[in-house]
Coordinates of C-alpha atoms and ligand atoms in Angstrom, one line a residue:
M1 CA 11.1 -6.4 1.0
L2 CA 9.9 -7.8 -2.2
D3 CA 11.7 -11.0 -1.6
N4 CA 10.0 -11.4 1.7
K5 CA 10.0 -15.2 2.0
Y6 CA 6.4 -15.2 3.3
N7 CA 5.1 -13.8 0.0
E8 CA 5.4 -17.1 -1.8
L9 CA 4.1 -19.1 1.1
V10 CA 1.1 -16.9 1.5
K11 CA 0.3 -17.0 -2.2
E12 CA 0.1 -20.8 -1.9
I13 CA -2.4 -20.8 1.0
I14 CA -4.8 -18.0 0.2
P15 CA -7.8 -18.8 -2.0
K16 CA -7.2 -18.3 -5.7
N17 CA -8.3 -14.9 -7.0
S18 CA -8.5 -13.5 -3.5
K19 CA -10.0 -10.1 -3.1
Y20 CA -9.5 -7.5 -0.4
A21 CA -11.4 -4.4 0.7
I22 CA -9.8 -1.7 2.8
R23 CA -11.5 1.0 4.9
T24 CA -9.4 3.8 6.2
Y25 CA -10.2 6.2 9.1
G26 CA -8.2 9.3 10.1
C27 CA -5.3 11.4 8.8
Q28 CA -3.1 11.4 5.8
M29 CA -0.6 9.2 7.5
N30 CA -3.3 6.5 7.8
E31 CA -4.3 7.0 4.2
H32 CA -0.7 6.7 3.1
D33 CA -0.2 3.6 5.4
S34 CA -3.3 2.1 3.6
E35 CA -1.6 2.7 0.2
Q36 CA 1.3 0.6 1.5
V37 CA -1.0 -2.2 2.7
E38 CA -2.6 -2.2 -0.8
F39 CA 0.8 -2.6 -2.3
F40 CA 1.6 -5.6 -0.1
L41 CA -1.8 -7.2 -0.8
N42 CA -1.6 -6.6 -4.6
N43 CA 1.9 -8.1 -4.4
L44 CA 0.3 -11.3 -3.0
G45 CA -1.8 -11.5 -6.1
M46 CA -5.0 -10.1 -4.5
E47 CA -7.4 -7.8 -6.2
K48 CA -8.9 -4.7 -4.5
V49 CA -12.7 -4.4 -4.4
E50 CA -14.9 -1.6 -3.1
D51 CA -17.7 -3.8 -1.8
Y52 CA -16.4 -5.6 1.4
N53 CA -19.1 -8.3 0.9
E54 CA -17.1 -9.6 -2.0
A55 CA -13.8 -9.6 -0.1
N56 CA -11.8 -12.5 1.3
F57 CA -9.8 -10.0 3.3
I58 CA -11.1 -6.9 5.0
I59 CA -8.7 -4.4 6.4
I60 CA -9.8 -1.7 8.9
N61 CA -7.2 0.9 9.3
T62 CA -8.2 2.6 12.5
C63 CA -7.8 6.1 14.0
A64 CA -7.7 6.9 17.7
I65 CA -7.4 10.7 17.7
R66 CA -11.0 11.4 18.9
G67 CA -13.8 9.3 20.3
T68 CA -15.8 9.8 17.1
A69 CA -13.1 8.3 14.9
E70 CA -12.6 5.4 17.2
N71 CA -16.4 4.7 17.4
K72 CA -16.7 4.7 13.6
A73 CA -14.0 2.1 13.2
L74 CA -15.4 0.0 16.1
G75 CA -18.9 0.2 14.7
F76 CA -17.8 -1.1 11.3
L77 CA -15.7 -3.8 13.0
G78 CA -18.8 -4.9 15.0
S79 CA -20.9 -5.0 11.9
L80 CA -18.6 -7.6 10.4
K81 CA -19.4 -10.2 13.1
N82 CA -22.2 -11.6 11.0
L83 CA -20.2 -11.8 7.8
K84 CA -17.5 -13.7 9.6
R85 CA -20.0 -16.1 11.1
Q86 CA -21.4 -16.8 7.6
N87 CA -17.9 -17.1 6.1
P88 CA -15.4 -18.3 8.7
N89 CA -12.7 -18.2 6.0
L90 CA -13.0 -14.4 5.8
K91 CA -9.9 -12.7 7.3
I92 CA -10.4 -9.5 9.3
I93 CA -7.3 -7.4 9.8
V94 CA -7.4 -4.4 12.2
S95 CA -4.5 -2.0 11.8
G96 CA -3.4 1.5 12.6
C97 CA -3.6 3.5 15.8
L98 CA -6.4 1.8 17.8
P99 CA -4.4 -1.4 18.5
K100 CA -1.6 0.8 19.8
V101 CA -3.6 2.6 22.4
D102 CA -2.1 1.5 25.7
G103 CA -4.0 -1.5 27.2
T104 CA -6.6 -1.5 24.4
F105 CA -5.5 -4.5 22.4
E106 CA -6.5 -7.2 24.8
D107 CA -9.8 -5.6 25.3
L108 CA -10.3 -5.2 21.5
I109 CA -9.7 -8.9 21.0
K110 CA -11.9 -10.0 23.9
K111 CA -14.8 -8.0 22.5
N112 CA -14.1 -8.9 18.9
R113 CA -13.2 -12.5 18.6
H114 CA -13.7 -12.2 14.8
I115 CA -10.4 -10.3 14.4
D116 CA -7.8 -12.5 12.7
I117 CA -4.9 -10.0 12.7
L118 CA -4.1 -7.0 14.8
I119 CA -1.3 -4.8 13.5
G120 CA 0.2 -1.5 14.7
T121 CA 1.3 1.6 12.8
S122 CA 4.9 0.6 12.3
N123 CA 4.5 -3.1 11.5
Y124 CA 3.2 -3.2 8.0
L125 CA 6.3 -4.9 6.6
S126 CA 5.3 -8.0 8.6
L127 CA 1.9 -8.2 7.0
P128 CA 2.7 -11.2 4.8
E129 CA 4.2 -13.1 7.7
L130 CA 1.1 -12.3 9.9
I131 CA -1.3 -13.5 7.2
Y132 CA 0.7 -16.7 6.9
R133 CA 0.6 -17.3 10.6
S134 CA -3.2 -16.6 10.7
Y135 CA -3.7 -19.8 8.7
Y136 CA -1.8 -22.0 11.2
E137 CA -2.4 -20.4 14.6
D138 CA -5.9 -20.6 16.2
K139 CA -5.8 -17.2 17.8
T140 CA -5.7 -13.5 16.8
I141 CA -2.2 -12.8 15.5
V142 CA -0.9 -9.6 17.1
D143 CA 2.1 -7.4 16.1
I144 CA 2.0 -4.0 17.6
S145 CA 5.7 -3.6 18.4
D146 CA 7.6 -0.4 17.7
Q147 CA 9.8 -2.0 15.1
Y148 CA 10.7 1.0 13.0
D149 CA 12.1 -0.7 10.0
L150 CA 10.2 1.8 7.9
N151 CA 13.2 3.8 7.0
S152 CA 13.8 1.7 4.0
A153 CA 14.5 3.5 0.7
E154 CA 12.4 1.0 -1.1
L155 CA 9.1 1.7 0.6
N156 CA 6.4 0.8 -1.8
Y157 CA 2.8 1.9 -2.1
N158 CA -0.2 2.1 -4.4
R159 CA -0.8 5.8 -5.1
M160 CA -4.4 7.1 -5.0
Y161 CA -3.5 9.5 -7.8
K162 CA -1.0 9.0 -10.6
H163 CA 0.1 12.7 -10.6
K164 CA 0.5 13.3 -6.8
S165 CA 1.8 11.4 -3.8
F166 CA 2.3 11.4 -0.1
V167 CA 5.8 10.9 1.1
N168 CA 6.7 10.1 4.7
I169 CA 9.7 12.1 5.9
M170 CA 9.4 11.1 9.6
Y171 CA 7.3 9.1 12.0
G172 CA 6.1 9.6 15.6
C173 CA 5.9 12.6 17.8
N174 CA 7.8 13.7 20.9
N175 CA 5.6 16.6 21.9
F176 CA 3.0 15.1 24.2
C177 CA 0.4 17.8 23.9
S178 CA -1.8 17.1 26.9
Y179 CA -4.9 16.1 24.9
C180 CA -3.2 14.0 22.3
I181 CA -2.9 10.2 21.9
V182 CA -0.6 10.3 18.9
P183 CA 2.8 10.0 20.8
Y184 CA 1.4 6.9 22.4
T185 CA 0.1 5.3 19.1
R186 CA 2.9 6.3 16.8
G187 CA 5.8 6.3 19.2
R188 CA 8.8 8.6 19.3
E189 CA 10.0 10.9 16.6
Y190 CA 12.1 9.2 13.9
S191 CA 13.3 10.9 10.7
R192 CA 14.2 9.2 7.4
E193 CA 17.5 10.1 5.7
I194 CA 17.5 12.9 3.1
T195 CA 19.1 10.6 0.5
D196 CA 16.3 8.0 0.9
I197 CA 13.6 10.6 0.7
V198 CA 15.1 12.3 -2.4
K199 CA 15.5 8.9 -4.1
E200 CA 11.9 8.0 -3.4
I201 CA 10.7 11.3 -4.9
E202 CA 12.9 11.0 -7.9
G203 CA 11.3 7.6 -8.5
L204 CA 7.8 9.1 -8.1
V205 CA 8.6 11.9 -10.6
Q206 CA 9.8 9.3 -13.1
D207 CA 6.5 7.6 -12.7
G208 CA 4.5 10.8 -13.4
V209 CA 4.2 12.5 -10.0
K210 CA 4.1 16.3 -10.2
E211 CA 3.2 17.1 -6.6
V212 CA 4.4 15.6 -3.3
T213 CA 3.0 16.1 0.2
L214 CA 5.7 15.5 2.8
L215 CA 4.2 13.9 5.9
G216 CA 5.2 14.0 9.5
Q217 CA 3.5 14.8 12.8
N218 CA 5.9 17.7 13.3
V219 CA 7.9 18.3 10.1
N220 CA 9.6 21.3 11.6
S221 CA 11.6 19.0 13.9
Y222 CA 12.7 16.9 10.9
G223 CA 16.3 15.7 11.2
K224 CA 16.8 16.0 14.9
S225 CA 16.8 12.2 15.4
L226 CA 19.4 11.6 12.6
T227 CA 23.1 10.9 13.4
N228 CA 24.0 13.5 10.8
K229 CA 21.7 16.2 12.1
T230 CA 19.9 18.3 9.5
D231 CA 16.7 20.3 9.4
F232 CA 13.5 20.6 7.4
P233 CA 14.5 23.6 5.3
S234 CA 17.7 21.7 4.2
L235 CA 15.5 18.8 3.1
L236 CA 13.2 21.1 1.2
K237 CA 16.2 22.6 -0.6
E238 CA 17.3 19.2 -1.8
I239 CA 13.7 18.2 -2.9
N240 CA 13.3 21.5 -4.7
K241 CA 16.2 20.5 -7.0
I242 CA 14.4 17.4 -8.3
E243 CA 13.8 18.0 -12.0
G244 CA 10.2 17.5 -13.2
L245 CA 8.7 17.9 -9.7
E246 CA 6.3 20.9 -9.7
R247 CA 4.9 21.3 -6.2
I248 CA 6.0 20.5 -2.7
R249 CA 3.5 20.6 0.2
F250 CA 4.0 19.5 3.8
M251 CA 2.0 18.7 6.9
T252 CA 1.9 19.1 9.8
S253 CA 3.9 21.9 11.3
H254 CA 4.3 22.7 15.0
P255 CA 4.4 26.5 15.7
K256 CA 7.1 26.1 18.3
D257 CA 9.6 24.7 15.8
F258 CA 8.4 26.9 12.8
S259 CA 11.6 28.7 12.0
D260 CA 12.7 31.8 10.1
D261 CA 14.7 29.5 7.8
L262 CA 11.4 27.9 6.8
I263 CA 9.8 31.3 6.2
K264 CA 12.7 32.1 4.0
A265 CA 12.3 28.9 2.1
Y266 CA 9.0 30.2 0.8
A267 CA 10.8 33.0 -0.9
D268 CA 13.8 30.9 -2.1
L269 CA 12.3 27.7 -3.3
D270 CA 10.1 27.9 -6.4
K271 CA 8.4 24.6 -6.0
L272 CA 7.3 25.1 -2.4
S273 CA 3.5 25.6 -2.6
K274 CA 2.1 28.8 -1.2
Q275 CA 0.2 27.1 1.5
L276 CA 0.8 26.8 5.3
H277 CA -1.1 24.6 7.7
L278 CA 0.0 25.8 11.2
P279 CA -2.2 24.3 13.9
V280 CA -2.7 26.8 16.7
Q281 CA -5.3 24.8 18.7
S282 CA -6.3 27.8 20.9
G283 CA -5.9 31.5 21.1
S284 CA -5.8 31.6 24.9
N285 CA -2.4 31.7 26.5
K286 CA -3.8 29.9 29.6
V287 CA -5.2 27.1 27.4
L288 CA -2.1 26.8 25.3
K289 CA 0.0 26.4 28.4
E290 CA -2.3 23.7 29.8
M291 CA -2.2 22.0 26.4
N292 CA 1.6 21.9 26.7
R293 CA 2.0 23.6 23.3
K294 CA 5.1 25.6 24.3
Y295 CA 4.2 28.8 22.5
T296 CA 2.1 31.9 23.3
R297 CA -0.5 33.5 21.1
E298 CA 1.9 36.4 20.7
A299 CA 4.7 34.2 19.5
Y300 CA 2.3 32.4 17.1
L301 CA 1.0 35.7 15.7
E302 CA 4.5 37.0 15.2
K303 CA 5.4 34.0 13.0
I304 CA 2.2 34.4 11.0
N305 CA 3.0 38.1 10.5
K306 CA 6.4 37.2 9.2
V307 CA 4.8 34.8 6.7
K308 CA 2.3 37.6 5.7
A309 CA 5.2 40.0 5.3
L310 CA 6.6 37.9 2.5
D311 CA 3.6 39.2 0.6
M312 CA 3.4 36.0 -1.4
D313 CA -0.4 35.2 -1.0
I314 CA 0.3 32.2 1.1
S315 CA -2.9 30.4 2.1
L316 CA -3.2 29.8 5.8
S317 CA -5.0 27.0 7.6
T318 CA -5.1 25.7 11.1
D319 CA -6.6 23.2 13.6
I320 CA -8.6 24.4 16.6
I321 CA -9.9 22.4 19.5
V322 CA -13.0 23.8 21.2
G323 CA -13.9 22.9 24.7
F324 CA -10.5 21.9 26.1
P325 CA -11.0 21.3 29.9
G326 CA -11.3 24.5 31.8
E327 CA -11.9 26.6 28.6
T328 CA -13.9 29.6 29.6
E329 CA -16.0 31.9 27.4
E330 CA -13.1 34.4 27.7
D331 CA -10.6 31.8 26.5
F332 CA -12.8 31.0 23.6
E333 CA -13.2 34.6 22.7
D334 CA -9.4 34.8 22.6
T335 CA -9.5 32.1 20.0
L336 CA -12.1 33.9 17.9
N337 CA -10.0 37.1 18.1
L338 CA -6.9 35.3 17.0
I339 CA -8.8 33.9 14.0
K340 CA -10.0 37.4 13.1
A341 CA -6.4 38.6 13.3
V342 CA -4.9 35.8 11.1
E343 CA -7.8 35.5 8.7
Y344 CA -7.4 31.8 7.8
D345 CA -8.4 30.4 4.4
S346 CA -9.7 27.3 6.2
I347 CA -9.9 25.9 9.7
F348 CA -10.3 22.3 10.9
T349 CA -12.3 22.6 14.1
F350 CA -12.6 19.7 16.6
L351 CA -14.6 19.2 19.7
Y352 CA -12.2 18.3 22.5
S353 CA -12.4 14.5 23.0
P354 CA -11.0 13.0 26.2
R355 CA -8.4 10.3 25.3
E356 CA -7.7 7.8 28.1
G357 CA -4.1 7.9 29.1
T358 CA -3.6 11.6 28.3
P359 CA -3.2 14.2 31.1
A360 CA -6.2 16.4 29.9
A361 CA -8.6 13.4 30.1
K362 CA -8.1 13.2 33.8
R363 CA -9.2 16.7 34.5
E364 CA -12.4 17.3 36.3
D365 CA -13.3 20.6 34.7
Q366 CA -14.5 19.0 31.4
V367 CA -16.6 21.4 29.3
P368 CA -20.2 20.3 28.9
H369 CA -21.1 19.0 25.4
E370 CA -23.8 21.7 24.8
I371 CA -21.2 24.5 25.4
K372 CA -18.7 22.8 23.1
M373 CA -21.3 22.6 20.4
E374 CA -22.4 26.2 20.8
R375 CA -18.7 27.4 20.6
F376 CA -18.1 25.0 17.6
N377 CA -21.0 26.6 15.7
R378 CA -19.9 30.2 16.4
L379 CA -16.4 29.3 15.3
M380 CA -17.7 27.7 12.1
D381 CA -19.8 30.8 11.2
L382 CA -16.7 33.0 11.6
T383 CA -14.5 30.6 9.7
N384 CA -16.9 30.5 6.7
E385 CA -17.4 34.2 6.7
I386 CA -13.6 34.8 6.5
A387 CA -13.0 32.0 4.0
Y388 CA -15.6 33.5 1.6
K389 CA -14.2 36.9 2.0
K390 CA -10.7 35.6 1.3
N391 CA -11.8 33.7 -1.8
L392 CA -13.4 36.9 -3.3
K393 CA -10.0 38.2 -4.3
Y394 CA -9.7 35.3 -6.9
K395 CA -12.8 36.5 -8.8
D396 CA -11.9 37.2 -12.5
T397 CA -8.3 36.1 -11.9
V398 CA -6.5 33.3 -13.7
V399 CA -5.1 30.5 -11.5
K400 CA -3.0 27.5 -12.2
V401 CA -4.8 24.3 -11.3
L402 CA -3.3 20.8 -11.0
V403 CA -6.3 18.7 -12.2
D404 CA -7.0 15.9 -9.8
E405 CA -10.2 14.2 -11.0
V406 CA -13.7 14.3 -12.3
S407 CA -15.7 16.5 -9.8
K408 CA -17.6 14.4 -7.2
N409 CA -20.6 16.8 -7.4
N410 CA -20.9 17.1 -11.2
P411 CA -19.5 14.5 -13.6
E412 CA -19.2 17.1 -16.4
Y413 CA -16.8 19.1 -14.3
L414 CA -13.2 18.5 -13.4
S415 CA -11.7 19.4 -10.0
G416 CA -8.2 20.3 -9.0
R417 CA -6.1 22.5 -6.7
T418 CA -4.3 25.7 -7.0
D419 CA -0.8 26.1 -5.6
G420 CA -2.4 27.6 -2.5
F421 CA -4.6 24.5 -2.1
K422 CA -7.9 26.1 -3.2
T423 CA -10.3 23.6 -4.8
V424 CA -11.3 24.7 -8.4
N425 CA -14.1 23.2 -10.5
F426 CA -14.4 23.8 -14.2
A427 CA -15.7 22.1 -17.3
G428 CA -13.1 20.1 -19.2
D429 CA -12.0 16.9 -20.8
Q430 CA -10.8 14.0 -18.6
D431 CA -7.5 13.8 -20.4
L432 CA -6.6 17.0 -18.5
I433 CA -6.4 15.0 -15.3
G434 CA -2.8 15.2 -14.0
K435 CA -2.0 18.4 -16.0
I436 CA -1.5 21.9 -14.8
V437 CA -4.0 24.2 -16.6
D438 CA -5.0 27.9 -16.5
V439 CA -8.5 28.5 -15.2
K440 CA -10.3 31.9 -15.0
I441 CA -12.4 32.1 -11.8
E442 CA -16.0 33.2 -12.5
K443 CA -17.7 32.2 -9.3
V444 CA -16.5 32.2 -5.7
G445 CA -17.8 30.1 -2.9
T446 CA -16.8 29.4 0.7
F447 CA -15.2 26.1 0.1
S448 CA -14.3 26.2 -3.6
L449 CA -13.9 28.3 -6.8
D450 CA -15.7 27.7 -10.1
G451 CA -14.2 28.8 -13.4
K452 CA -13.5 28.3 -17.1
L453 CA -10.5 26.9 -18.9
V454 CA -8.5 29.6 -20.7
Ligands
5AD501 N1 -9.7 16.0 20.9 C1 -10.0 16.8 19.9 N2 -9.1 17.1 18.9 C2 -7.9 16.6 18.9 N3 -6.8 16.7 18.1 C3 -5.8 15.9 18.6 N4 -6.2 15.3 19.8 C4 -7.5 15.7 20.0 C5 -8.5 15.4 21.0 N5 -8.2 14.7 22.0 C6 -6.8 17.5 16.9 C7 -5.7 18.6 17.0 C8 -4.7 18.1 16.0 C9 -5.7 17.4 15.0 C10 -5.0 16.5 14.0 O1 -6.6 16.7 15.8 O2 -6.3 19.8 16.6 O3 -4.0 19.1 15.4
SF4_502 FE1 -0.4 15.3 18.9 FE2 0.9 17.5 19.7 FE3 2.2 15.5 18.5 FE4 0.5 17.0 17.1 S1 2.4 17.8 18.1 S2 0.7 14.8 17.1 S3 -1.1 17.5 18.5 S4 1.2 15.5 20.5

């Protein structure tokens, strides 16, 4: 990859001291893809800047999961028309999920003639070639093929943090939940080899990484697409052996594939963080069926109860969609009751957003916006009440915190995460960033804990 022949060619044609700015919308996968794009651009001798007015290259890494995410990216793209008019040498690159939505890319180009390059989610390795072509071809350069050459053991990226990193273990999704655009934008499920993943993490650890977050749309079905079939717990077991690595997180899990073996892994593997994000989406069996989720609320609760039975203080979080087509007040109350039964530490709640091309978007029984909002607010109140109650148990206890950064709210404070993913703020010196320290919790909030170094 590093000897990509286009690298040298591009370096010769781009302006000297070229700068790029990158804006990322959406999930951790997108964030991690952007880290990869940054690596490629740095490798071309470009410098990253925060202010896009200073940049020769602007990359918009887009998300299509909900209308709001799509509109934000499109709004930003639209606002760049003027800049491009003033500076025709500016290169605008649109990447990620939006170009991959079926039938969208022609429309996207027609409405946004100022796009130079349109690149899909699995085509980042071709970026140098596309940049090169954009200097010679008088049209938008498009590469949105499903090329899947991302399995390379030598994936390179610029990490946001020195001490922690995302690691892709698989791409795509085969589940086709009836509301979701992801299987269309990220293609079919495809796992990387265990040996490649382990090699990548060993390299990261040598470079100072203490915590990895393994990424996949459905990590529980890891390994199914490999010739030598394996599974997610087996991968975790191998990663757990890596010396110097301290914490392993993963996301996202699908409840239907969440296995007893994985529950056992929490007990067996010392580096596996005590945190589980298990998106339930709804507590109503009728809605779950129409969402094509392939589990019932009873089956979900049974799995959660097995996790609780480990008695290991594992933090629980979930995703909920409110206002799925046909969702009645009774269905919504089933969701509230499920939340009460599980007592999540945190919940990501989304208003259902119809995505063209998905089965649920075609339904006529769409829930009115006001009802969605009313349910959203009730759900948030319940979530916050439970989160606060759950945090109370940490008062006056000592927790281990991997220090991430200077707190965004108070420059005299540092901020980090416990093994269970709780945010902790405390006063301390910046040289603690990247270290694991003991903090005594003095004050408890809904979203974070405050404490003192001990
Ligand atoms: N509308 C609202 N939320 C959605 N999600 C996925 N598709 C949609 C949609 N069309 C949510 C799901 C998923 C999370 C990443 O985004 O809850 O788990
Ligand atoms: Fe979308 Fe369902 Fe796949 Fe998750 S499992 S990415 S919600 S289709």
